[in-house]
Short mmCIF file of C-alpha atoms and ligand atoms in Angstrom, two decimals:
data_model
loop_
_atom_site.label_atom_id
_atom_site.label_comp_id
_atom_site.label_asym_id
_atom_site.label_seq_id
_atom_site.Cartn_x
_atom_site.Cartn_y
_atom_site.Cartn_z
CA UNK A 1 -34.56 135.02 -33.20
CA UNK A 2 -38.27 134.37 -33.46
CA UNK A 3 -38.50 134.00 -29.93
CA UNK A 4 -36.88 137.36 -29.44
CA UNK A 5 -39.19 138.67 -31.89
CA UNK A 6 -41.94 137.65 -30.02
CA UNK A 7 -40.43 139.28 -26.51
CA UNK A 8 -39.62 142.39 -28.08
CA UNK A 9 -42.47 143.17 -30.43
CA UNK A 10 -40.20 143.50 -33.08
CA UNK A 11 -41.71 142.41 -36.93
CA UNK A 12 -40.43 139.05 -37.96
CA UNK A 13 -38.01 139.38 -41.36
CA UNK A 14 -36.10 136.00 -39.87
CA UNK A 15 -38.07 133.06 -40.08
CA UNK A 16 -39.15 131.71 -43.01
CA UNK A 17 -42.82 131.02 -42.70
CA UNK A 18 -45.63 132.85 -44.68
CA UNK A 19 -48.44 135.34 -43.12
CA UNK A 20 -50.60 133.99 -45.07
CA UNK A 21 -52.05 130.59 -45.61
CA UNK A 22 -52.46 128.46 -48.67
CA UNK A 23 -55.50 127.75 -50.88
CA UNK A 24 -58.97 127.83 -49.27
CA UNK A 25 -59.99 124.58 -51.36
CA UNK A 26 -56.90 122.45 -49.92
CA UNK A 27 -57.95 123.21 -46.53
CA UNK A 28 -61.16 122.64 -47.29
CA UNK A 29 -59.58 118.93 -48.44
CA UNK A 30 -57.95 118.67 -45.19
CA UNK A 31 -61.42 119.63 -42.73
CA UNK A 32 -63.34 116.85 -45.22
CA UNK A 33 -60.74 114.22 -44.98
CA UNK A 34 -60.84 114.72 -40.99
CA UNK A 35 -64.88 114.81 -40.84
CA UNK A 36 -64.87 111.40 -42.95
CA UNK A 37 -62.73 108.96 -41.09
CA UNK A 38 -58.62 109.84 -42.05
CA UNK A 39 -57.59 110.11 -38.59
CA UNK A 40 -56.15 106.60 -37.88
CA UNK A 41 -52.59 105.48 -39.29
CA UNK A 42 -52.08 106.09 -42.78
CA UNK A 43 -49.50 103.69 -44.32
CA UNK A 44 -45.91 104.37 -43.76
CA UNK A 45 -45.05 104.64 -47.43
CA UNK A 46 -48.02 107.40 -47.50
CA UNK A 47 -51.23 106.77 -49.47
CA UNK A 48 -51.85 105.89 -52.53
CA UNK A 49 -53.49 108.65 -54.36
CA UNK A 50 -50.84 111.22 -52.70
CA UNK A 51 -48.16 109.05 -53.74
CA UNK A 52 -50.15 109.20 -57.19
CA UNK A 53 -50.27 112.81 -57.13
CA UNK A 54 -47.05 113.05 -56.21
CA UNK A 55 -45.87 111.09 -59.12
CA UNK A 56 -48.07 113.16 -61.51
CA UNK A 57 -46.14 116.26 -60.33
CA UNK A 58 -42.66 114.69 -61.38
CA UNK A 59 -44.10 114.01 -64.53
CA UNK A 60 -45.69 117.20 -64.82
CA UNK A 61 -42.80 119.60 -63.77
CA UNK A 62 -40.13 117.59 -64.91
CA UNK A 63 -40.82 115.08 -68.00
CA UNK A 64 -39.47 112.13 -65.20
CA UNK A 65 -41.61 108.90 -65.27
CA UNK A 66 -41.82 107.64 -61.31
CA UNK A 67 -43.64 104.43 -59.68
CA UNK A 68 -46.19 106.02 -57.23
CA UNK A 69 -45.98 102.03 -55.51
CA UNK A 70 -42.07 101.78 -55.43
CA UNK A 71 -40.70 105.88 -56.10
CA UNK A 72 -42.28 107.90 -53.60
CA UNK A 73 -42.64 107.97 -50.33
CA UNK A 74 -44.20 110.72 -47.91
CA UNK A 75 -43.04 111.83 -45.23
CA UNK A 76 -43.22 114.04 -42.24
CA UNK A 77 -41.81 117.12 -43.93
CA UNK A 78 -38.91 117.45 -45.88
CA UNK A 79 -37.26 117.56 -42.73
CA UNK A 80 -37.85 113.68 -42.22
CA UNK A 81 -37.32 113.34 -45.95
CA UNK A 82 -33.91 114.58 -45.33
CA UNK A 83 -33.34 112.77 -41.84
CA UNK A 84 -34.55 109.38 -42.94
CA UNK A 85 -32.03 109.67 -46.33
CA UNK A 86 -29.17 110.08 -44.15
CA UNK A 87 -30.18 107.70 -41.94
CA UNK A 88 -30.91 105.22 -44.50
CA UNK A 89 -27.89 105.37 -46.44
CA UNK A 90 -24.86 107.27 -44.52
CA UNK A 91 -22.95 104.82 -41.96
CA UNK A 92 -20.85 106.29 -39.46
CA UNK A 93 -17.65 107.56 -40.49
CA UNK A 94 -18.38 108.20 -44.45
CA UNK A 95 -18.08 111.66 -45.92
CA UNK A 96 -21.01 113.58 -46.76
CA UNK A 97 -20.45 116.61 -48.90
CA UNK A 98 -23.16 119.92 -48.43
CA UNK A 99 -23.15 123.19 -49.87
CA UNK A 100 -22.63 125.87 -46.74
CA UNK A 101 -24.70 127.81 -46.06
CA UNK A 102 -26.63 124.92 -45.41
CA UNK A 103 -30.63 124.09 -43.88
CA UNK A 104 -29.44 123.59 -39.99
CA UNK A 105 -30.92 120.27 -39.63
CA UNK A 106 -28.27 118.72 -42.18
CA UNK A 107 -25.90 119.44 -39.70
CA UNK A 108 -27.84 118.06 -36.92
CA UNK A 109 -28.40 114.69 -39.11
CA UNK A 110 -24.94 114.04 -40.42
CA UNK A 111 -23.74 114.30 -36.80
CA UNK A 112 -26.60 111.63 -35.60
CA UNK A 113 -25.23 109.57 -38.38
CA UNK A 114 -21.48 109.73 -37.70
CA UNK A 115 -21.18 111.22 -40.59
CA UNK A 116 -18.35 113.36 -41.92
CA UNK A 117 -18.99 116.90 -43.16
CA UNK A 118 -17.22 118.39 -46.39
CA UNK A 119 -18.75 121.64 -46.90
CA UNK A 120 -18.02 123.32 -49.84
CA UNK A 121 -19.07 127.33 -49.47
CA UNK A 122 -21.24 129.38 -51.75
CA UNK A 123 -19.07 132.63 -51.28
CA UNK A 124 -20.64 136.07 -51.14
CA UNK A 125 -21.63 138.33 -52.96
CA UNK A 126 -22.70 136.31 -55.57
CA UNK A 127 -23.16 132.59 -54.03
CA UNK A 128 -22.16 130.33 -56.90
CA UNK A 129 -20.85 126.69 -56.63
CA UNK A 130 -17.50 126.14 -58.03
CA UNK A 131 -16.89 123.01 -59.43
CA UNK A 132 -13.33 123.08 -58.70
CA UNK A 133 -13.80 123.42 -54.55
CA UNK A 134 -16.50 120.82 -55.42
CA UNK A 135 -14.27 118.31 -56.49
CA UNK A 136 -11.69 118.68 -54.18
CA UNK A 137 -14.36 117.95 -50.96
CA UNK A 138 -14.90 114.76 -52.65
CA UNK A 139 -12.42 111.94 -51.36
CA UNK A 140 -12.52 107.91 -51.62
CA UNK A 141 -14.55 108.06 -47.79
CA UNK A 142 -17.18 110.04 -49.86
CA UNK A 143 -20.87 108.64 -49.91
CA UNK A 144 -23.32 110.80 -50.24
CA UNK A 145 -23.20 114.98 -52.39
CA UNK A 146 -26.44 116.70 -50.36
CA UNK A 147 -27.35 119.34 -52.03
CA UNK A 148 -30.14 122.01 -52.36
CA UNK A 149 -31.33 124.29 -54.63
CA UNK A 150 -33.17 126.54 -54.90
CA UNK A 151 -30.72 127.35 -52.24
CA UNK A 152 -31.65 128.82 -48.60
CA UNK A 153 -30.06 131.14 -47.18
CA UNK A 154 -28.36 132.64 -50.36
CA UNK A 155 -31.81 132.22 -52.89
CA UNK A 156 -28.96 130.87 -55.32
CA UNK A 157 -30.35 128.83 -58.21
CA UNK A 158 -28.21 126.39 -59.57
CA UNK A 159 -27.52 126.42 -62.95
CA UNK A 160 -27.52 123.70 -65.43
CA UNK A 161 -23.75 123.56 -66.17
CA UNK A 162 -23.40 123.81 -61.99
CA UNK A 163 -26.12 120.82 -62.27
CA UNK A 164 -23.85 119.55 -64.86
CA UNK A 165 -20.58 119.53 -62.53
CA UNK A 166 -22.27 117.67 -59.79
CA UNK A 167 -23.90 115.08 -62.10
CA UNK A 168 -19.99 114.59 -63.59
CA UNK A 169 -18.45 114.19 -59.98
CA UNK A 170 -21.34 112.16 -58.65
CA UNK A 171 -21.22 109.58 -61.96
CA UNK A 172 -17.05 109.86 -61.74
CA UNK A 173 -16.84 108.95 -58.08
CA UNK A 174 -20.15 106.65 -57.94
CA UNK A 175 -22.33 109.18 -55.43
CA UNK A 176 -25.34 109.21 -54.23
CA UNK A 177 -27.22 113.15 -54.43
CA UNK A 178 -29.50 113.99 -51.87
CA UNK A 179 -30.98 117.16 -53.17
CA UNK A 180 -33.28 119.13 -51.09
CA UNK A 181 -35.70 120.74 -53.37
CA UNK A 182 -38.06 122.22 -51.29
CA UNK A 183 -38.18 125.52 -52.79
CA UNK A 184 -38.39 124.03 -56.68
CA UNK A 185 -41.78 126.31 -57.78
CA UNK A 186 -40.45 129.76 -55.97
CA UNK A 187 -38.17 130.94 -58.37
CA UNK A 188 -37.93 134.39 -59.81
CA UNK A 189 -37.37 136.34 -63.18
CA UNK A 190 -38.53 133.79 -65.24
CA UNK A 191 -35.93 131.45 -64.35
CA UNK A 192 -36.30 127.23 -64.31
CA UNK A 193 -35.39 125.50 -61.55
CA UNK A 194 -33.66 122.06 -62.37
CA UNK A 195 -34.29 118.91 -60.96
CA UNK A 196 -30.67 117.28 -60.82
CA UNK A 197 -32.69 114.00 -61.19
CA UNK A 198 -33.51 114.85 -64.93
CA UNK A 199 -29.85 115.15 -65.95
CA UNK A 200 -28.68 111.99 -67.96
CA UNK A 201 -27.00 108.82 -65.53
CA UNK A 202 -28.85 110.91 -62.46
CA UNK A 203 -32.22 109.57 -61.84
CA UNK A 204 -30.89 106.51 -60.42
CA UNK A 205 -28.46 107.81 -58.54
CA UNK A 206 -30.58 110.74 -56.90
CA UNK A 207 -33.40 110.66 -54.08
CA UNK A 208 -35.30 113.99 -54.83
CA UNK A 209 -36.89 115.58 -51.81
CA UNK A 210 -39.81 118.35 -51.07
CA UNK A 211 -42.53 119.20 -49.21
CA UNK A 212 -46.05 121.24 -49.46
CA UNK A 213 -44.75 123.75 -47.01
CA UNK A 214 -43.19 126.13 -49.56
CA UNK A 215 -44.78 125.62 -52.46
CA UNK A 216 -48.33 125.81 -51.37
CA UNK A 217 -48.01 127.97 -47.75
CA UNK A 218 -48.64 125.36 -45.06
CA UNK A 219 -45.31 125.02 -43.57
CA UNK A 220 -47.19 123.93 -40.25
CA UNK A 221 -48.41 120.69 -42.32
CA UNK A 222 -45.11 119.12 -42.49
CA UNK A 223 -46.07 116.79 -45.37
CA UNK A 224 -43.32 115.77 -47.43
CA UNK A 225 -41.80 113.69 -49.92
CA UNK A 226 -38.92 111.70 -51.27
CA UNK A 227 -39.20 110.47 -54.81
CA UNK A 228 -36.20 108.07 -56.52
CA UNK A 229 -35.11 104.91 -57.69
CA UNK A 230 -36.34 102.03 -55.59
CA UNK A 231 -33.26 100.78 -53.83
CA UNK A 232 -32.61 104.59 -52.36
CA UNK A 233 -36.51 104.75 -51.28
CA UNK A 234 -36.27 101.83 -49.70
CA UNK A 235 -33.56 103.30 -47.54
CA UNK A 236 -35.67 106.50 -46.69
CA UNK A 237 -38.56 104.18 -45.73
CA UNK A 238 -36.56 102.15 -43.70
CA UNK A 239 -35.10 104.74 -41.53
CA UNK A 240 -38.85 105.97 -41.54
CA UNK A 241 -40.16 103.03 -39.91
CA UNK A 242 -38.41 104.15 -36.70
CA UNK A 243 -38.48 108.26 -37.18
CA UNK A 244 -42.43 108.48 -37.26
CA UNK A 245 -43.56 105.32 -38.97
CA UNK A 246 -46.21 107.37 -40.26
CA UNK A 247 -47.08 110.81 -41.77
CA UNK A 248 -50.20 112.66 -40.88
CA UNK A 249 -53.22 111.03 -42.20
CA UNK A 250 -56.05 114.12 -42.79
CA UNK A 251 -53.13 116.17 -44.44
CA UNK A 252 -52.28 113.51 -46.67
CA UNK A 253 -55.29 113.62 -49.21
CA UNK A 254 -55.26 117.51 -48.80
CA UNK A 255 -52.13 117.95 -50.38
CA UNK A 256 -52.73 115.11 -53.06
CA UNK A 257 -55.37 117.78 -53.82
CA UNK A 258 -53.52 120.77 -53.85
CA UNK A 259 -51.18 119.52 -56.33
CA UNK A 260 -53.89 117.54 -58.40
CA UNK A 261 -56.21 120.59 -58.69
CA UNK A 262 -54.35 123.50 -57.40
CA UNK A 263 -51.05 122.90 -59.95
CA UNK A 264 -50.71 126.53 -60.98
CA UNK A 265 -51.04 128.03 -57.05
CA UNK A 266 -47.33 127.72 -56.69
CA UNK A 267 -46.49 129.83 -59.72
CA UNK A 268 -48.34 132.34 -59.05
CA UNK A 269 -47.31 132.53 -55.16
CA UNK A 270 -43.75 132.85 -56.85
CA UNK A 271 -44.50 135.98 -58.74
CA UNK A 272 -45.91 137.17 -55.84
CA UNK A 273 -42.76 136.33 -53.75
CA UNK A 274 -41.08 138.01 -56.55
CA UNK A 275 -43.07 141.82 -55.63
CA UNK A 276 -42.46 141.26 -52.56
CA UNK A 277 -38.66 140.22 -52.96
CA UNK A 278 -38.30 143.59 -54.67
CA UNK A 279 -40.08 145.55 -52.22
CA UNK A 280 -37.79 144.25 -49.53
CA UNK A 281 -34.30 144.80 -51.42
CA UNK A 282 -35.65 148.29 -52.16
CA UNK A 283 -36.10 148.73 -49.01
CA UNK A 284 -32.88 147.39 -47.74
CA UNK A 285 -31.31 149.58 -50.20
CA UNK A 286 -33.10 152.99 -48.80
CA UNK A 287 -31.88 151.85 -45.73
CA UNK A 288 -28.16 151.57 -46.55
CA UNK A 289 -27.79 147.76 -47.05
CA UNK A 290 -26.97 146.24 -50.06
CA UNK A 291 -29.31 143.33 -50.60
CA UNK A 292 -28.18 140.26 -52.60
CA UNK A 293 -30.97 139.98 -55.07
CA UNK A 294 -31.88 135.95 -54.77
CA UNK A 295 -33.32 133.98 -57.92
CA UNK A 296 -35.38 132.00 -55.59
CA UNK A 297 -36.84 131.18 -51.62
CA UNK A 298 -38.18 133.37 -49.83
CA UNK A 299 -34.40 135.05 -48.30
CA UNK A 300 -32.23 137.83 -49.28
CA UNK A 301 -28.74 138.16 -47.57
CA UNK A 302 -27.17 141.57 -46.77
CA UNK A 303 -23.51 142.24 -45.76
CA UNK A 304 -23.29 144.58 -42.77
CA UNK A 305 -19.81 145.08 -42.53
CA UNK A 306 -19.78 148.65 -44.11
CA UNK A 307 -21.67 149.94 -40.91
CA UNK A 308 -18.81 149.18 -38.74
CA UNK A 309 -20.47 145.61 -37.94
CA UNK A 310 -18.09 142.54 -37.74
CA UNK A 311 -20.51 139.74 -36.45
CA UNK A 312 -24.42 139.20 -37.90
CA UNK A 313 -25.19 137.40 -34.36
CA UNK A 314 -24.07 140.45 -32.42
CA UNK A 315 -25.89 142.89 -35.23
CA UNK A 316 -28.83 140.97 -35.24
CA UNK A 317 -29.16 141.00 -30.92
CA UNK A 318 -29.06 144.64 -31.60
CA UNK A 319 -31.90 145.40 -34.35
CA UNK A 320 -34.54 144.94 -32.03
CA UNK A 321 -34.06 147.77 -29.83
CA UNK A 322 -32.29 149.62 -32.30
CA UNK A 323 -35.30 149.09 -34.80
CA UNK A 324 -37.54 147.24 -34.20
CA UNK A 325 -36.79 144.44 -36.61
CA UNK A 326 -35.54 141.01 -36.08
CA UNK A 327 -33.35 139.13 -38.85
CA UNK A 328 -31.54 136.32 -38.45
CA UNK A 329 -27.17 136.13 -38.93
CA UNK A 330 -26.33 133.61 -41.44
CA UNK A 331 -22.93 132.24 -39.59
CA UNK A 332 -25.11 130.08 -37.88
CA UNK A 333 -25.43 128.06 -41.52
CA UNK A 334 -21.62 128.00 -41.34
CA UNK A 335 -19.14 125.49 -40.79
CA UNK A 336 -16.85 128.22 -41.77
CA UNK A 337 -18.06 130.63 -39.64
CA UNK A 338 -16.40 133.50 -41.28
CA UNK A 339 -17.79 132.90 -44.33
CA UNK A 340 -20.73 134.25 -42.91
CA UNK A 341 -19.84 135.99 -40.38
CA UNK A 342 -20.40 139.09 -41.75
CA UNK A 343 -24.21 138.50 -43.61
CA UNK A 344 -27.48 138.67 -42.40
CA UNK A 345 -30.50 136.96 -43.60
CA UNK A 346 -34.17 138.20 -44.03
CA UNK A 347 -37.29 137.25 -45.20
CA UNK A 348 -39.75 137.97 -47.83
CA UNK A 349 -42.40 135.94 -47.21
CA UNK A 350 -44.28 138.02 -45.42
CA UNK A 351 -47.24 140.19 -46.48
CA UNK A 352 -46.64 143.75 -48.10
CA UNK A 353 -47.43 145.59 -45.17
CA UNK A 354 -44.98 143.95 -42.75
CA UNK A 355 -42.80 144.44 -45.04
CA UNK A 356 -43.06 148.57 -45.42
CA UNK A 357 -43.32 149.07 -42.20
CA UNK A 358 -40.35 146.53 -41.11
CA UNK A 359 -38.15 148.79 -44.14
CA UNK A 360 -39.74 152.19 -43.34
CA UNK A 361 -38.04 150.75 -39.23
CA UNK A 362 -34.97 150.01 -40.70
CA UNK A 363 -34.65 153.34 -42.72
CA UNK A 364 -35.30 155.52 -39.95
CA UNK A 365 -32.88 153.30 -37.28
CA UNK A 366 -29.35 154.50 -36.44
CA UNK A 367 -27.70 150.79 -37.88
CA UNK A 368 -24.11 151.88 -37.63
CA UNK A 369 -22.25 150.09 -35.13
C1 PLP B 401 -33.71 124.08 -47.47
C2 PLP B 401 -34.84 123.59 -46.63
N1 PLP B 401 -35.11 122.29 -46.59
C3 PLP B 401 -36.12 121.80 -45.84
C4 PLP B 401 -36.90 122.65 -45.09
C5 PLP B 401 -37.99 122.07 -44.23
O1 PLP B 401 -39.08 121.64 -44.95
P1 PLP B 401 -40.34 121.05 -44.17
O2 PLP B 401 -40.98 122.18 -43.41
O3 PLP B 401 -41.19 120.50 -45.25
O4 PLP B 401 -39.84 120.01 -43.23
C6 PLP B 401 -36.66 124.01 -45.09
C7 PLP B 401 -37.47 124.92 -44.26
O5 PLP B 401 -37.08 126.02 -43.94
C8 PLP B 401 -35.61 124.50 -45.89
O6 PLP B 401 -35.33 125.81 -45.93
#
């Protein structure tokens, strides 16, 4: 879709990459770490002071106490965070169980795995996780719950008694969580996002992943991080050792920077994503779709169905010539493709501006099928 975007002209509400950069003084890290000699190898586990900073974070956000030497590992992205855990610790034919809509490179990595996929589905309109469909995905085969929250596409936030549910199931049936936290500081409204790690009996069964991209605007860095009990890290670096060996070394002691000395940039990125969350479902709204307000990420979801639309691929195709806009359909994050058939993702994360003009396009567009 960004690829039409780019043929068409059309403004970019799909992907989910910022207009804007991060803070001045963390690039500013990054030119002096390449002028003064970090351009060879870093250390596969990452180096020390990010893995220090990284640990500091935990500790900071989240009260948990982690080894920077044995804990934490970086990595190329949370991407590779999230391909090196299922390498690592998912042999071919065990059960994995996601939440759909799900990040599209889970689906890529449980099938290089072997793995088995047990979606269970945050439904619209509301996108909760019920415990009950939960439990039933699990079966002896199980290995591995991945989860993520905040959650894209849907912007759900996970709750603590949902937290609660999968910490019971995972402790009941001896799991392992993977939980994709990439979007942990860009949450709305004043809520708290939760890291499943600090729920009693979890930390040692959970491997806790992010990245800079989100929280600090340099998606393009692809630094990233796994953080977790020793035996599970070990997996992630393992798998690492063959994936990229090695994480960029000049980005490494920028981002130990941004979250030594830039801790509060996040936040206040997040009420900014907030504005400009609101501006967009206004938008929407003027424009005749309902927008699922999201408590976090950068997303909203509409359902187009009401304008005669049954398919968000075929709407979506459309909206370009139509008006000018490109979004992207959220089936595609489906294993039960009507689930989703009928919703349509777009993006927030993009400066005020864009966002007007790519609202004031939709507004005055003919979307009825
Ligand atoms: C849920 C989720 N996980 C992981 C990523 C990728 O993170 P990174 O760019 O750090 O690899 C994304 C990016 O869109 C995402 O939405």
């Amino acid at each position: 879709m960004s690829a039409l975007a780019v043929r068409t002209g059309a403004l970019n509400l799909g992907q989910g990459f910022p207009d804007v950069d991060g803070p001045p003084s963390v690039i500013a890290a990054a030119v002096a770490a390449l002028e003064h000699g970090a351009n060879q190898y870093a250390p596969g586990i990452g180096i020390a002071p990010l893995r220090a900073a990284i640990a500091r974070h935990q500790q900071r956000h989240y009260g948990l106490e982690v080894d920077p030497d044995r804990e934490v590992v970086v990595t190329t992205g949370c991407t590779e965070a999230i391909a090196a855990a299922l390498l690592g610790l998912v042999d071919p034919g065990d059960e994995v169980v996601v939440l759909e809509p799900y990040y599209d490179s889970y689906v890529a990595m449980l099938t290089v795995c072997g793995a088995v996929r047990r979606p269970v589905t945050l439904r619209a309109p509301e996108f909760r996780l019920d415990p009950d469909e939960l439990r039933a995905a699990v079966s002896p085969r199980t290995r591995v719950l991945l989860l993520n929250t905040p959650h894209n596409p849907t912007g759900t936030v996970l709750t603590r008694a949902e937290l609660q549910a999968v910490a019971d199931i995972a402790i009941e049936h001896d799991l392992v969580v993977i939980t994709d936290e990439v979007y942990e500081h860009l949450v709305f409204d004043g809520r708290e996002h939760i890291a499943l790690a600090t729920l009693p009996g979890m930390w040692e069964r959970t491997l806790t992943l992010s990245s800079a991209g989100k929280s600090y605007s340099f998606t393009g860095w692809k630094v990233g991080w796994a953080t977790g009990p020793a035996p599970l890290v070990q997996a992630v670096l393992a798998a690492k050792q063959w994936l990229t060996f090695t994480s960029g070394s000049p980005l490494q002691p920028a981002v130990a920077h941004a979250l030594d000395h830039e801790p509060d940039w996040p936040r206040a990125l997040a009420r900014d994503l907030q504005a400009r969350r609101d501006l967009l479902c206004e938008g929407l709204l003027d424009a005749g779709l309902t927008p699922h307000v999201p408590q976090g990420t950068y997303f909203t979801t509409t359902d187009i169905s009401h304008l005669g639309w049954t398919d968000g691929r075929e709407f979506c195709l459309a909206l370009p010539e139509r008006a000018g806009v490109v979004a992207i359909p959220t089936q595609g994050f489906h294993d039960d493709a009507e689930a989703g058939r009928h919703l349509v993702r777009w993006a927030f994360c993009k400066e005020r501006d864009v966002i007007v003009e790519g609202v004031r396009r939709l507004a005055d567009a003919d979307l009825i099928r």
